[in-house]
Amino acid sequence: MRKRRSVLAAILLSAMALTTACGGSGGTTETSGGGNVQAEAGSEAGNTGEETVVQIGQTSEVANLNPTIQPRTPDSNVQCMIFNYLVIPDEELNYVGDLAEGWDVSDDGRTYTFHLRDGVKWHDGEPFTSADVAFTLTSLAAPTYKGGADSRIVSIVGAKAYQEGSADSVSGITTPDDKTVVVELEEANAAFIGNMYTCILPKHILENVDPGTWDTDDFNRHPIGTGKYKFVEWKSGQYIELEKNEDYFGTKPSIDRVYVKFGDETTLTASLINGELDVLYGLSASEIETVEAMGGVRVEAYDMLSVYYIGLNQLNEDLSDLKVRQALAYGIDKDKIVATIYGETGYVQDSIFPSNHWTYSDDVTKYPYDPAKSKSLLEEAGYTMNASTGFYEKNGKTLHLTYDLVTSTDGNSVAQLIQQQWKEIGVEMEIIEQDFSTLAYTKLFPSDDNGSPRRVTADDFACYTLGFGMEADPDEYRMYLTTADAPGTWNFVTYSNSKVDELFEKQLYSTKPEERAACYHEIGKLISEDVPWIPLYGKKSLAGVSEKVQNFAADFRGITFQIEKWNIAQ
């Protein structure tokens, strides 16, 4: 292990030399541009003391800056600095106001009255009002909207009618005055306030833009928000630049300028070590010792509400058989994966719900590593071993599964371990690495020849692996695991269980916490029996942080969510 880290250190140092050379030479436009940003920012902050700058690195470029269009973590890392939410969870998962100063709830739990903050302005100077909130929530119910957040508003009176095109507005959303929004629900809804953990958009900019075209609108690359930072520039493949919002209504950040830079893992880690980067989001566990050994940099670990899992396409001929899915689950040594890749920063997950959340229950079907059990199940399913290949076959066809993942050092290491473990039980696995956008928009959200969303088929993928991070309320799981036939569904694996559907519906309208928890415990148990997902592990999120970044704070809400607490030592 030490030899491996020494080799990695040498690679990093070599990459540092390459980075320096590219930045100082007249190489490609993108490389020299990134180098110039570092030099200018370092000079301004370090020599004059007039401006403080933080450089944040992440391996995935932002897809868009409209937070209502299928946001991913790399997107929200930037979006949360530009926009504000109606409400937000605090560190204890209790909801508190953000743009809403507070709210009242009627005795029957069906009417929410939000009281908005005074003195909030959009970055272009226009006042923020209740019309912006009503516009945002109504837009999520628009017939053409396809950003994936419509589940947050379907419980509002009139939302379904507007979504179906039989109404001109959402009747359950009213604005008595500029600082008040009243929302009426069809029924008392336990998840509603959590679903208002939603970024609010400017009506005066987007009201004449069809929500169905928001994903291609210029607003995605030149956003106007109410947040701590204003958008300045997005240089594709290089960085996004933000500047402090001097008119921010909340606690103003001390850091004047933020650059969020994109690059490969090796180059970004090298940039962190040589001082060109101040914070690296998503540091690999394998690089902890290497980074800490360099000096001037520390590793920060923080808890997330996440479960990393394998999704199994139920339309796949092999994976449609429960015995095959069970065999695959028994064929994974989770303890070895955690110990080898993540060490003390990881832990085994047997439930689809995070073990540090109230939805979690230990009462699930577990699949301890048992290769003999895996082989027995495959043979019960009608597979026979081909002695010459070492893989099981059925009807002359090898049990071959593709395994799609987003490119990362840790992810690839996990995939290779699973590939070896499945080989030992007679299953051939093909690893396919790609960036997140390719996985998401060509396989999980496929389109037809005309560019319109279509349903997933057996040919799109067999297995994929991702992390599921809970954002606002566990009701988010509902759109991933309830029966759905429409194109563009979030139920990528086409799982269907009527009992699970009923429980998700029941928890939504349960107002007692213990009743909701019981529903989720039963959902977790049923999912573990059906195995549409194989939960693998949970882990702390890791960030490499320069010693000049003081009071660094991050948690499950995101690495930059509390950036106003950070300071840069001069």
XYZ file of C-alpha atoms in Angstrom:
570
model
C 0.000 0.000 0.000
C 2.791 2.444 0.871
C 4.508 1.694 -2.442
C 1.294 2.464 -4.268
C 0.971 5.818 -2.507
C 4.575 6.689 -3.277
C 3.926 6.031 -6.949
C 0.798 8.182 -6.775
C 2.749 10.979 -5.149
C 5.259 10.838 -7.987
C 2.434 10.985 -10.542
C 0.932 13.976 -8.769
C 4.251 15.796 -8.702
C 4.692 15.102 -12.406
C 1.205 16.438 -13.061
C 2.081 19.539 -11.054
C 5.042 20.149 -13.329
C 2.822 19.729 -16.388
C 0.232 22.099 -14.960
C 2.861 24.750 -14.334
C 4.288 24.342 -17.817
C 0.873 24.554 -19.491
C -0.097 27.605 -17.477
C 3.096 29.451 -18.333
C 3.356 28.559 -21.995
C 1.239 29.590 -24.900
C -0.460 26.184 -25.086
C -4.145 25.584 -25.713
C -6.565 28.393 -24.994
C -8.336 26.478 -22.243
C -5.154 25.572 -20.354
C -3.589 29.012 -20.531
C -6.903 30.623 -19.612
C -7.163 28.547 -16.447
C -3.573 29.398 -15.544
C -4.258 33.101 -15.961
C -7.199 32.935 -13.571
C -4.984 31.373 -10.913
C -2.232 33.951 -11.372
C -4.585 36.925 -11.328
C -6.530 35.698 -8.322
C -3.401 34.830 -6.361
C -1.793 38.166 -7.138
C -4.834 40.197 -6.229
C -5.544 38.391 -2.979
C -1.968 37.847 -1.881
C -0.256 41.121 -2.720
C -2.806 43.913 -2.345
C -5.045 42.424 0.318
C -7.987 44.166 -1.380
C -9.800 41.035 -2.448
C -10.053 37.510 -1.079
C -10.466 34.658 -3.540
C -11.194 30.956 -3.110
C -10.520 28.395 -5.836
C -12.727 25.280 -5.608
C -12.150 22.225 -7.782
C -14.530 19.464 -8.865
C -14.092 16.742 -11.453
C -17.502 17.164 -13.080
C -18.365 20.335 -14.946
C -21.683 21.965 -14.145
C -24.425 20.917 -16.561
C -26.551 24.034 -16.139
C -27.206 26.747 -13.570
C -31.006 26.592 -13.473
C -31.630 24.679 -10.215
C -34.997 23.324 -11.402
C -33.456 21.341 -14.283
C -32.423 17.921 -12.953
C -29.714 19.254 -10.647
C -26.766 17.064 -9.745
C -24.402 17.637 -6.852
C -21.762 19.315 -9.073
C -24.507 21.691 -10.266
C -25.948 22.456 -6.836
C -22.447 23.151 -5.476
C -22.612 26.327 -7.578
C -26.373 26.924 -7.672
C -26.696 27.166 -3.878
C -24.337 30.156 -3.891
C -26.382 31.996 -6.542
C -29.957 31.201 -5.489
C -32.016 30.972 -2.308
C -34.657 28.468 -1.306
C -38.095 29.080 0.140
C -37.117 26.981 3.180
C -33.984 25.018 4.084
C -33.117 22.180 6.463
C -30.842 23.072 9.336
C -28.048 20.805 10.508
C -30.548 18.779 12.569
C -32.925 18.274 9.603
C -35.473 20.742 10.975
C -36.897 23.123 8.396
C -36.302 26.841 8.816
C -36.979 29.844 6.628
C -34.698 31.102 3.882
C -36.603 33.431 1.550
C -39.570 32.697 3.784
C -39.097 34.316 7.160
C -41.691 31.947 8.600
C -44.984 30.214 7.867
C -48.302 29.243 9.433
C -50.162 25.964 8.968
C -53.933 25.601 9.274
C -55.390 23.240 11.862
C -56.263 20.677 9.192
C -52.725 20.783 7.767
C -53.927 21.727 4.287
C -53.102 25.431 4.072
C -49.605 26.932 4.377
C -49.146 30.689 4.593
C -45.565 31.789 3.905
C -44.355 35.183 5.107
C -41.473 36.416 2.951
C -38.444 38.438 4.023
C -38.221 42.169 3.464
C -35.411 43.807 1.563
C -34.498 40.904 -0.722
C -33.335 41.872 -4.211
C -32.480 39.940 -7.320
C -28.921 40.367 -8.531
C -30.118 42.803 -11.207
C -31.654 45.054 -8.536
C -35.303 44.059 -9.021
C -37.230 43.403 -5.776
C -38.045 39.824 -4.794
C -41.788 39.343 -4.174
C -44.437 36.689 -3.665
C -44.994 36.720 -7.433
C -41.600 35.037 -7.865
C -42.556 32.215 -5.508
C -45.938 31.703 -7.184
C -44.279 31.784 -10.602
C -41.668 29.172 -9.640
C -44.131 26.728 -8.087
C -46.601 27.164 -10.947
C -43.876 26.605 -13.530
C -43.000 23.260 -11.953
C -46.564 22.187 -12.750
C -46.487 23.449 -16.356
C -47.523 20.845 -18.953
C -44.226 21.268 -20.788
C -41.923 21.326 -17.752
C -39.453 18.401 -17.789
C -36.886 19.309 -15.136
C -37.793 16.544 -12.687
C -39.045 18.636 -9.748
C -42.771 18.454 -10.495
C -43.243 15.873 -7.717
C -42.657 18.709 -5.248
C -45.901 20.472 -6.189
C -48.348 17.734 -7.266
C -50.130 17.833 -3.888
C -51.145 21.496 -4.379
C -54.796 22.097 -5.259
C -55.103 22.634 -9.016
C -51.567 21.480 -9.863
C -52.721 18.348 -11.668
C -55.336 20.238 -13.658
C -52.757 22.797 -14.763
C -50.280 20.025 -15.569
C -52.898 18.273 -17.713
C -53.747 21.493 -19.550
C -57.315 21.771 -18.251
C -56.632 24.907 -16.162
C -54.896 28.218 -16.825
C -53.219 28.402 -13.424
C -52.689 26.498 -10.185
C -55.700 27.517 -8.116
C -54.116 26.460 -4.839
C -51.379 29.129 -5.059
C -52.383 32.691 -4.190
C -50.509 35.881 -3.278
C -52.557 38.250 -1.061
C -49.696 40.759 -1.138
C -46.049 41.092 -2.148
C -44.809 39.394 1.021
C -47.347 36.585 1.438
C -47.846 33.295 -0.408
C -50.726 30.973 0.456
C -50.592 27.350 -0.694
C -53.580 25.023 -0.361
C -53.041 21.251 -0.505
C -55.403 18.519 -1.657
C -54.746 16.741 1.630
C -52.437 17.207 4.603
C -49.030 16.231 3.266
C -46.119 15.317 5.526
C -43.547 15.904 2.788
C -44.799 19.286 1.633
C -42.626 21.591 3.729
C -39.562 19.525 2.790
C -40.525 19.876 -0.852
C -40.365 23.650 -0.451
C -36.607 23.222 -0.140
C -36.783 24.559 -3.674
C -34.817 27.364 -5.321
C -36.936 30.341 -6.326
C -36.540 31.792 -9.823
C -37.037 35.375 -11.100
C -40.425 35.844 -12.712
C -39.389 39.060 -14.456
C -36.721 37.176 -16.429
C -38.353 33.813 -17.133
C -42.092 34.531 -17.311
C -42.073 34.634 -21.114
C -39.913 31.528 -21.491
C -41.689 28.179 -21.892
C -40.595 25.906 -18.990
C -40.249 23.180 -21.577
C -37.293 25.066 -23.053
C -35.617 26.039 -19.767
C -32.973 23.378 -20.297
C -31.682 25.208 -23.371
C -32.413 28.789 -22.341
C -29.591 31.319 -21.928
C -30.569 31.708 -18.257
C -28.807 28.385 -17.622
C -25.474 30.015 -18.357
C -26.199 33.555 -17.152
C -28.368 33.162 -14.049
C -29.824 35.897 -11.864
C -30.506 34.875 -8.275
C -30.898 36.375 -4.820
C -27.990 34.467 -3.254
C -24.696 35.249 -1.553
C -22.820 35.423 -4.842
C -23.521 36.875 -8.259
C -22.675 35.085 -11.476
C -19.783 36.611 -13.450
C -18.554 34.166 -16.093
C -18.655 30.544 -17.212
C -15.722 29.420 -19.334
C -16.649 25.973 -20.632
C -14.263 23.249 -19.569
C -12.407 25.598 -17.224
C -14.282 27.434 -14.497
C -17.284 29.407 -13.263
C -16.570 32.749 -11.615
C -18.779 34.355 -8.940
C -18.490 37.615 -7.011
C -19.869 38.543 -3.593
C -23.377 40.002 -3.518
C -22.972 43.210 -1.535
C -26.761 43.527 -1.241
C -27.298 40.042 0.201
C -30.054 39.997 2.818
C -28.462 37.323 5.017
C -25.025 36.776 6.500
C -22.604 38.085 3.911
C -19.595 35.910 3.053
C -16.130 37.284 3.780
C -14.695 35.843 0.551
C -15.032 38.306 -2.324
C -14.644 36.036 -5.323
C -15.167 32.321 -6.013
C -13.832 30.237 -8.875
C -15.235 26.733 -9.310
C -12.796 24.916 -11.574
C -13.241 21.692 -13.553
C -10.639 19.086 -14.408
C -9.541 15.495 -14.035
C -8.899 14.113 -10.573
C -5.104 13.874 -10.869
C -4.655 17.420 -12.150
C -6.996 18.930 -9.563
C -5.277 17.076 -6.720
C -1.934 18.330 -8.000
C -3.322 21.869 -8.124
C -4.461 21.536 -4.504
C -1.031 20.388 -3.372
C 0.877 23.122 -5.209
C -1.414 25.857 -3.918
C -3.315 26.680 -7.108
C -6.515 25.250 -5.617
C -7.909 25.955 -2.147
C -10.666 23.344 -1.851
C -11.081 20.071 -3.745
C -14.565 18.583 -3.637
C -14.820 14.778 -3.782
C -11.285 13.851 -2.788
C -10.725 10.110 -3.242
C -10.148 8.092 -0.076
C -7.081 6.550 -1.707
C -5.424 9.968 -1.789
C -5.848 10.943 1.876
C -2.351 10.013 3.014
C -0.733 11.431 -0.100
C -2.421 14.815 0.259
C -1.806 15.092 3.996
C 1.843 14.147 3.594
C 2.475 17.118 1.330
C 1.847 19.717 4.057
C -0.230 22.882 3.838
C -3.334 20.856 3.072
C -5.750 19.002 5.332
C -8.531 16.519 4.648
C -12.012 17.376 5.881
C -14.600 14.587 6.208
C -18.296 15.309 6.639
C -21.424 13.157 6.863
C -23.840 12.800 3.984
C -27.337 11.343 3.742
C -26.238 9.035 0.940
C -26.334 5.398 -0.105
C -24.204 4.062 -2.953
C -25.970 1.301 -4.831
C -26.209 -0.780 -7.996
C -29.386 -0.358 -10.035
C -30.542 -3.480 -11.895
C -32.578 -3.012 -15.076
C -35.686 -5.165 -14.635
C -36.197 -5.249 -18.417
C -32.908 -7.083 -18.899
C -33.583 -10.742 -19.695
C -31.234 -12.025 -16.992
C -32.007 -9.393 -14.356
C -35.765 -9.852 -14.662
C -35.279 -13.063 -12.643
C -35.304 -12.448 -8.877
C -32.962 -15.385 -8.290
C -30.334 -13.754 -10.508
C -30.632 -10.461 -8.647
C -30.327 -12.275 -5.332
C -27.300 -14.200 -6.627
C -25.582 -10.955 -7.584
C -26.278 -9.504 -4.134
C -24.829 -12.566 -2.373
C -21.835 -12.349 -4.714
C -20.607 -8.965 -3.422
C -18.229 -8.747 -0.469
C -19.231 -5.330 0.862
C -16.971 -5.574 3.895
C -13.946 -6.051 1.645
C -14.969 -3.114 -0.573
C -15.314 -0.752 2.389
C -12.116 -1.939 4.083
C -10.057 -1.833 0.878
C -11.303 1.416 -0.660
C -12.749 3.596 2.092
C -11.359 2.376 5.401
C -12.687 4.370 8.350
C -14.558 6.812 6.102
C -16.966 4.137 4.812
C -19.507 1.662 6.158
C -21.616 -1.186 4.753
C -25.236 -0.470 3.787
C -27.894 -3.194 3.662
C -30.857 -0.819 3.330
C -31.590 1.653 0.553
C -32.093 4.307 3.263
C -29.094 5.989 4.943
C -28.212 4.461 8.296
C -27.989 7.971 9.825
C -31.603 8.855 8.953
C -34.950 8.069 10.606
C -36.127 6.112 7.529
C -33.516 3.436 8.227
C -34.412 0.085 9.772
C -32.188 -2.918 10.282
C -35.163 -5.178 9.592
C -34.303 -5.889 5.964
C -33.232 -8.942 4.015
C -29.451 -9.025 4.109
C -27.179 -10.675 1.575
C -23.917 -11.591 3.312
C -21.107 -12.571 0.978
C -21.762 -16.204 0.008
C -20.401 -17.299 -3.410
C -21.771 -20.825 -2.961
C -25.266 -19.425 -2.378
C -24.903 -17.267 -5.507
C -24.010 -20.244 -7.670
C -26.856 -22.303 -6.229
C -29.381 -19.544 -7.031
C -28.090 -19.205 -10.587
C -28.444 -22.926 -11.144
C -31.975 -22.828 -9.714
C -32.674 -20.119 -12.290
C -31.657 -22.512 -15.085
C -28.056 -21.480 -15.715
C -25.307 -24.010 -16.295
C -21.576 -23.509 -15.911
C -19.405 -23.499 -19.026
C -16.236 -25.145 -17.752
C -14.089 -23.707 -20.539
C -15.062 -20.044 -19.915
C -15.811 -20.209 -16.212
C -19.106 -18.340 -16.741
C -22.697 -19.446 -16.448
C -24.837 -19.794 -19.564
C -28.512 -20.128 -20.393
C -29.823 -21.181 -23.801
C -26.263 -20.938 -25.131
C -25.882 -17.306 -23.984
C -23.210 -16.242 -21.476
C -24.441 -14.458 -18.354
C -22.837 -11.144 -19.346
C -23.762 -7.851 -17.657
C -22.630 -4.336 -18.446
C -21.831 -2.152 -15.427
C -22.062 1.606 -16.047
C -20.416 4.094 -13.714
C -19.197 7.673 -13.596
C -15.430 7.905 -13.961
C -13.629 8.270 -10.620
C -10.673 6.657 -8.884
C -12.689 5.189 -6.025
C -15.614 4.199 -8.248
C -13.341 2.332 -10.639
C -11.647 0.534 -7.741
C -15.042 -0.583 -6.424
C -16.104 -1.720 -9.901
C -12.963 -3.812 -10.347
C -13.524 -5.553 -7.000
C -17.130 -6.353 -7.908
C -16.037 -7.511 -11.351
C -13.626 -9.983 -9.741
C -16.186 -11.120 -7.167
C -18.868 -11.698 -9.795
C -16.351 -13.563 -11.949
C -15.853 -15.935 -9.023
C -19.584 -16.760 -9.053
C -19.603 -17.248 -12.839
C -20.927 -13.859 -13.980
C -19.116 -11.921 -16.697
C -19.152 -8.172 -16.007
C -18.103 -5.443 -18.449
C -17.138 -2.114 -16.863
C -18.207 0.986 -18.806
C -16.870 4.314 -17.526
C -18.179 7.706 -18.636
C -18.851 11.190 -17.332
C -22.095 11.802 -15.473
C -23.821 13.589 -18.346
C -23.253 10.633 -20.676
C -24.618 8.143 -18.160
C -27.584 10.314 -17.246
C -28.667 11.624 -20.616
C -27.919 8.701 -22.920
C -28.782 5.752 -20.667
C -30.895 6.729 -17.645
C -32.813 9.518 -19.437
C -32.597 8.335 -23.069
C -34.051 10.264 -26.009
C -35.507 9.138 -29.311
C -34.207 10.184 -32.729
C -36.140 13.453 -32.458
C -34.565 14.343 -29.120
C -37.723 13.649 -27.117
C -37.542 11.601 -23.896
C -38.306 7.894 -24.322
C -38.633 5.004 -21.919
C -35.618 2.979 -20.851
C -35.249 -0.334 -22.685
C -33.306 -3.510 -21.976
C -30.644 -2.326 -24.422
C -29.826 0.935 -22.621
C -27.971 -0.662 -19.710
C -27.928 -3.730 -17.484
C -26.443 -2.376 -14.255
C -25.408 1.103 -13.209
C -23.958 2.429 -9.982
C -24.607 5.820 -8.390
C -24.990 7.415 -5.007
C -28.457 8.469 -3.879
C -28.220 11.595 -1.754
C -31.313 12.644 0.146
C -31.842 16.386 -0.244
C -35.046 17.494 1.412
C -37.422 14.702 2.374
C -37.351 10.913 1.944
C -40.376 11.254 -0.322
C -37.718 11.879 -3.004
C -37.329 8.092 -3.177
C -40.889 7.801 -4.421
C -40.192 8.840 -7.996
C -37.255 6.395 -8.206
C -39.064 3.325 -6.920
C -42.780 3.596 -7.728
C -44.430 2.269 -10.864
C -44.013 4.689 -13.760
C -44.532 4.232 -17.491
C -43.980 7.733 -18.804
C -40.859 8.681 -20.790
C -38.260 10.461 -18.700
C -39.179 8.655 -15.485
C -36.702 8.609 -12.607
C -37.528 4.929 -12.054
C -34.554 3.968 -14.198
C -34.748 0.256 -13.364
C -38.502 0.015 -14.202
C -39.237 -1.509 -10.791
C -42.876 -2.119 -9.910
C -44.470 -3.385 -6.701
C -48.049 -2.319 -5.909
C -47.470 -2.660 -2.165
C -44.475 -0.323 -2.347
C -46.589 2.127 -4.385
C -49.290 2.054 -1.686
C -46.806 2.613 1.139
C -45.204 5.584 -0.611
C -48.672 7.079 -1.033
C -49.602 6.348 2.589
C -46.474 7.963 4.042
C -47.121 11.078 2.019
C -50.414 11.719 3.767
C -49.370 10.511 7.221
C -48.979 13.450 9.584
C -47.547 11.494 12.521
C -43.766 10.941 12.355
C -44.002 7.424 13.748
C -46.509 6.438 11.055
C -44.266 7.771 8.297
C -41.262 5.963 9.757
C -43.215 2.687 9.855
C -44.093 3.090 6.170
C -40.466 3.651 5.227
C -39.295 0.714 7.315
C -41.710 -1.532 5.439
C -40.660 -0.047 2.082
C -37.028 -0.764 2.928
C -37.905 -4.345 3.796
C -39.852 -4.936 0.552
C -37.142 -3.381 -1.611
C -34.542 -5.596 0.042
C -36.625 -8.646 -0.867
C -37.185 -7.585 -4.495
C -33.609 -6.349 -5.096
C -34.155 -3.687 -7.782
C -31.196 -1.937 -6.128
C -28.259 -3.540 -4.337
C -27.209 -1.115 -1.568
C -23.433 -1.220 -1.180
C -22.066 1.317 1.271
C -22.276 4.789 2.710
C -19.303 7.057 3.203
C -18.255 10.404 4.464
C -17.642 12.977 1.797
C -14.023 14.108 1.625
C -12.604 17.484 0.731
C -9.001 18.523 0.404
C -8.677 21.954 2.004
C -5.753 24.383 1.956
C -4.560 25.571 5.371
C -5.301 29.123 4.284
C -9.027 28.304 4.278
C -10.189 28.848 7.846
C -13.518 27.936 9.482
C -14.290 25.482 6.681
C -17.801 24.073 7.108
C -19.669 21.528 5.000
C -22.393 18.947 5.591
C -25.089 16.930 3.818
C -26.495 20.115 2.249
C -23.387 20.596 0.122
C -19.774 21.634 0.237
C -20.495 25.322 -0.447
C -23.818 25.622 1.373
C -22.152 27.340 4.341
C -19.454 29.221 2.411
C -20.309 32.393 4.336
C -18.534 30.803 7.334
C -15.268 30.344 5.447
C -12.371 32.788 5.735
C -9.183 33.150 3.717
C -6.006 33.822 5.706
C -4.050 36.727 4.229
